[in-house]
PDB file of C-alpha atoms in Angstrom:
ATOM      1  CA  UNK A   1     169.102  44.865-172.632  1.00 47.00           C
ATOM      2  CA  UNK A   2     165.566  43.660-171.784  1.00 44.00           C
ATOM      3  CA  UNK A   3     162.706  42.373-173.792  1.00 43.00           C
ATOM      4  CA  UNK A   4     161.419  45.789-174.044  1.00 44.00           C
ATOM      5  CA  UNK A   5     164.136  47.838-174.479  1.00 41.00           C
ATOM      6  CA  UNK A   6     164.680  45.286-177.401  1.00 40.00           C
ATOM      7  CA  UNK A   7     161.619  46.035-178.960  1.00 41.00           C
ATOM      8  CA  UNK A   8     161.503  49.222-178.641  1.00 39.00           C
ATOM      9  CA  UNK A   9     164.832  49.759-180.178  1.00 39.00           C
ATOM     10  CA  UNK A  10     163.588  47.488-183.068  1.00 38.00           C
ATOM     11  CA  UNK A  11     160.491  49.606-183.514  1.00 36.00           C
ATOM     12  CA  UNK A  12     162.691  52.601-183.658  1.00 36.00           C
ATOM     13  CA  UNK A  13     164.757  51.372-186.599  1.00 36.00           C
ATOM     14  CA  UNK A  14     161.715  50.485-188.381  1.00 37.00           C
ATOM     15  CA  UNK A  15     160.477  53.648-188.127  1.00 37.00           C
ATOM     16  CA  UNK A  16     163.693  55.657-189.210  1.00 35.00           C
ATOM     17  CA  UNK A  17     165.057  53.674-191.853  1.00 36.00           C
ATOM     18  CA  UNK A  18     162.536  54.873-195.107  1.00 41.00           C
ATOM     19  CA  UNK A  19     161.446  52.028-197.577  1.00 52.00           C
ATOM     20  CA  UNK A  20     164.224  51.575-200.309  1.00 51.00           C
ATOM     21  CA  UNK A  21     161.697  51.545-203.524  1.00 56.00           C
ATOM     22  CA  UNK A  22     159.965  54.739-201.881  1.00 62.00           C
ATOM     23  CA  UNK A  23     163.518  56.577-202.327  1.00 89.00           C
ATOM     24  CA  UNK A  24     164.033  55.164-206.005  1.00 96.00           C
ATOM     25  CA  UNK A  25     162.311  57.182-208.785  1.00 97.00           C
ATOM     26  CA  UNK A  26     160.600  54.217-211.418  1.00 97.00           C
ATOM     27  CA  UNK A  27     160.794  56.078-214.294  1.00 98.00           C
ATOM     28  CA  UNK A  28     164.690  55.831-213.793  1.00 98.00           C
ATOM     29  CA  UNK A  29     164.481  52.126-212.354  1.00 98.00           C
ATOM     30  CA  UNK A  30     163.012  51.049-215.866  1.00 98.00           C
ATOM     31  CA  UNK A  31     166.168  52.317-217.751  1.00 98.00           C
ATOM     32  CA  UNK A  32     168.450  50.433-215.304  1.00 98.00           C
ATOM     33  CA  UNK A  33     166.298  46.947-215.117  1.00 98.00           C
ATOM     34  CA  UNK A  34     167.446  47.088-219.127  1.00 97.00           C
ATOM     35  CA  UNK A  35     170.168  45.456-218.083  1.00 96.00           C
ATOM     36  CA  UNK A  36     167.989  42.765-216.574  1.00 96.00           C
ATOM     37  CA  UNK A  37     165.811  42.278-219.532  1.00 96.00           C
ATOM     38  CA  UNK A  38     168.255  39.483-221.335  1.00 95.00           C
ATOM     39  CA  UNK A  39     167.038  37.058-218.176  1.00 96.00           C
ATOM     40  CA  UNK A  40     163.730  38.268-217.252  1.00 97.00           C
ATOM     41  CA  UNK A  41     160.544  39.928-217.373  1.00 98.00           C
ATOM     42  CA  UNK A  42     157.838  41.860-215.928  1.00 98.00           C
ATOM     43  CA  UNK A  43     154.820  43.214-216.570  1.00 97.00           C
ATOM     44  CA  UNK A  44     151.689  42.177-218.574  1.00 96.00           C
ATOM     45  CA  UNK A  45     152.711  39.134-220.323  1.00 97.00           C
ATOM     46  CA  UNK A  46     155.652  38.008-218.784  1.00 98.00           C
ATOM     47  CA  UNK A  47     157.229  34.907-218.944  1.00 97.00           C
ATOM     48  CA  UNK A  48     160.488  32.492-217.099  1.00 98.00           C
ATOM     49  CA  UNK A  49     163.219  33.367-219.476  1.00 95.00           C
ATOM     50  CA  UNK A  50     166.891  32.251-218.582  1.00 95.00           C
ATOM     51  CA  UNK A  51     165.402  33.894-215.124  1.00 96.00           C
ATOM     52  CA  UNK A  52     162.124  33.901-213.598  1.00 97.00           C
ATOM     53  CA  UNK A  53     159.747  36.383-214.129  1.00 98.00           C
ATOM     54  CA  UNK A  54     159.719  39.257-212.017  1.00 98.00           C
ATOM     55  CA  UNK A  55     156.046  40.137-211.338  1.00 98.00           C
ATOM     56  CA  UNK A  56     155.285  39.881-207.281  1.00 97.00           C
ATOM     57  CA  UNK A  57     158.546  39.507-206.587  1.00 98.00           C
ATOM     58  CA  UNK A  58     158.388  41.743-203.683  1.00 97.00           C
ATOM     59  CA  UNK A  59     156.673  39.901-200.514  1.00 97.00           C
ATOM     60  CA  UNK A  60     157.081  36.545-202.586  1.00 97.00           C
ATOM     61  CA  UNK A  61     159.009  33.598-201.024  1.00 98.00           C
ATOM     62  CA  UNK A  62     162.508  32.898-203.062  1.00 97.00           C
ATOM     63  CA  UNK A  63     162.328  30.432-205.722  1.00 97.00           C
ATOM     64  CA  UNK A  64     158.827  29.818-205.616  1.00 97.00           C
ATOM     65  CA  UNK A  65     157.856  30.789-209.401  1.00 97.00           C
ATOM     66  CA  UNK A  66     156.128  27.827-211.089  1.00 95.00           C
ATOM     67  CA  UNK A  67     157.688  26.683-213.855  1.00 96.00           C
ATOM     68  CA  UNK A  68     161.114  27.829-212.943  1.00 97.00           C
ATOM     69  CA  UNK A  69     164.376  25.356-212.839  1.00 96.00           C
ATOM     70  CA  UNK A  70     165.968  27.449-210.160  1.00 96.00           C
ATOM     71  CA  UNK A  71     169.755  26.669-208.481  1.00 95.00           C
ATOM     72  CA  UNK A  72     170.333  23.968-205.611  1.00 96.00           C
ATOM     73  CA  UNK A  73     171.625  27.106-203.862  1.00 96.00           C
ATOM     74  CA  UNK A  74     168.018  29.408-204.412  1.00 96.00           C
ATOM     75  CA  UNK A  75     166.436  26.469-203.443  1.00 97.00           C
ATOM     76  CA  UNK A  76     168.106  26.289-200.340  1.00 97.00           C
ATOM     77  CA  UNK A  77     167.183  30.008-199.743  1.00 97.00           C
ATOM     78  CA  UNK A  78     163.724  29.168-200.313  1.00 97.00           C
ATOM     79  CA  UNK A  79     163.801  26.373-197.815  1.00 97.00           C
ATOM     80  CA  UNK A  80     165.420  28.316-195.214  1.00 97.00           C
ATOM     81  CA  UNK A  81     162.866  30.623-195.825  1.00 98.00           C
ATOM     82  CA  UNK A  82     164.110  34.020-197.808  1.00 98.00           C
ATOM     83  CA  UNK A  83     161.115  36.161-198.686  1.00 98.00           C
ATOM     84  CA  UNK A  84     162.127  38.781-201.298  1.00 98.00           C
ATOM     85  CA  UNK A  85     161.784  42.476-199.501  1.00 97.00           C
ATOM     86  CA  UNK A  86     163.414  45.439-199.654  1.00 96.00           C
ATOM     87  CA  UNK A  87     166.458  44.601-197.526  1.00 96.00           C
ATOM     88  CA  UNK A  88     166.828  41.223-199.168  1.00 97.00           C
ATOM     89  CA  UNK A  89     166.620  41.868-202.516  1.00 97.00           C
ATOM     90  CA  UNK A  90     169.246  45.568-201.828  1.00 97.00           C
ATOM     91  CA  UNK A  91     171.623  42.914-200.920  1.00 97.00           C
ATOM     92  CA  UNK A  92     171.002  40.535-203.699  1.00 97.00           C
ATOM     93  CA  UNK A  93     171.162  43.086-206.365  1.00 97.00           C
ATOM     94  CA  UNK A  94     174.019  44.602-204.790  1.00 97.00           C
ATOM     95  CA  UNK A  95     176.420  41.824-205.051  1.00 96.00           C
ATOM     96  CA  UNK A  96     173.818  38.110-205.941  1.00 96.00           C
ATOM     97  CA  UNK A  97     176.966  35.754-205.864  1.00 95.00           C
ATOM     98  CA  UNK A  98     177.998  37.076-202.326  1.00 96.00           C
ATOM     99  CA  UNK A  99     173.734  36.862-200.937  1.00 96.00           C
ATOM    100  CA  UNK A 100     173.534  33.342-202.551  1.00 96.00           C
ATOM    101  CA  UNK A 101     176.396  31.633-202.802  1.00 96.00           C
ATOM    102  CA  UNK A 102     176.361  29.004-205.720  1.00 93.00           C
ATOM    103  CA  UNK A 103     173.755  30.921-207.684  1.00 91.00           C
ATOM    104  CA  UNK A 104     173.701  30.454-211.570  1.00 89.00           C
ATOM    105  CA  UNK A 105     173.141  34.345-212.004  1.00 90.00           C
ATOM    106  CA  UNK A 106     176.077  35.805-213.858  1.00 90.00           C
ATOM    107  CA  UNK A 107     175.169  39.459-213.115  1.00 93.00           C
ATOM    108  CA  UNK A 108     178.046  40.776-211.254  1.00 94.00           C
ATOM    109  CA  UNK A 109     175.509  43.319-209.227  1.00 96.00           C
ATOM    110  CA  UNK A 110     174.248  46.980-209.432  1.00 97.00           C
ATOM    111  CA  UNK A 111     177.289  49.232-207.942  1.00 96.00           C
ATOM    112  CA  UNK A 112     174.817  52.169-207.560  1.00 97.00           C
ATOM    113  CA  UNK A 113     172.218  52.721-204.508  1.00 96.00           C
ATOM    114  CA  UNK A 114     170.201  54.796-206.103  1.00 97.00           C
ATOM    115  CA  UNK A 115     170.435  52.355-209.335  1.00 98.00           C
ATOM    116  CA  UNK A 116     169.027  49.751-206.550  1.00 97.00           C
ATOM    117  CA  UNK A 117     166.529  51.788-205.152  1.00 97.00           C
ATOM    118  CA  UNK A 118     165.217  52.853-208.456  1.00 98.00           C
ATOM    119  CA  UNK A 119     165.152  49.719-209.803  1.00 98.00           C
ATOM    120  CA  UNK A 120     162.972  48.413-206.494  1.00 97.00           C
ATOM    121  CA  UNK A 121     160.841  51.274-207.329  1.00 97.00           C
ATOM    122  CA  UNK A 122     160.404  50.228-210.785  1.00 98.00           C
ATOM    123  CA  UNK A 123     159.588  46.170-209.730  1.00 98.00           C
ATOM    124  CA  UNK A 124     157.448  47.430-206.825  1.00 97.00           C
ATOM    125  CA  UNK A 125     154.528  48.905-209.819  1.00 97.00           C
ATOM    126  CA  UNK A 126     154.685  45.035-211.092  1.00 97.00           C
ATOM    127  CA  UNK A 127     152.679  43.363-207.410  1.00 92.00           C
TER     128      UNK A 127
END
């Protein structure tokens, strides 16, 4: 495959593969982030808890919240250079002790995709 051909096959998957939080429904994503609410928060007033707050967190570089004590092993991810999107954070929510290895998160992970995608959907009205 060539340079091009590449590209344009890159391009192509961009453009067919729809934005997970635009597929999640917010109103639904705030009932299952309930579960997240005993680590952290978002919104208007919130604060680092056990976890860091939430607010941005989509675009923002891992572990990059002031304040924060985060895990040698989120560090890492930070220094390699993990920026929370979509695709990263579907993955991390999925199953967080299989994306980051060594993390101090004890959620075992959302089973659902659509609990995922709502719960993207929800975060994404916090940027």
């Amino acid at each position: 495959m060539n340079a091009a051909t590449g590209i344009g096959a890159a391009l192509l998957s961009l453009v067919l593969v729809a934005p997970v939080a635009a597929q999640g429904d917010a109103d639904a994503g705030e009932k299952v982030f309930r579960r997240c609410k005993a680590c952290h928060q978002v919104g208007e007033g919130a604060r680092n808890g056990v976890g860091p707050e939430l607010n941005g967190v989509l675009g923002r570089p891992a572990a990059s919240v002031d304040g924060f004590r985060y895990s040698e092993a989120f560090r890492e991810k930070g220094e390699e250079g993990l920026v929370w999107d979509e695709e990263s954070l579907t993955v991390y929510l999925t199953k967080p002790k299989n994306f980051i290895p060594g993390t101090k998160m004890s959620f075992a992970g959302l089973s659902k995709e659509q609990d995922v995608a709502d719960v993207l959907a929800y975060l994404a009205q916090f940027q």
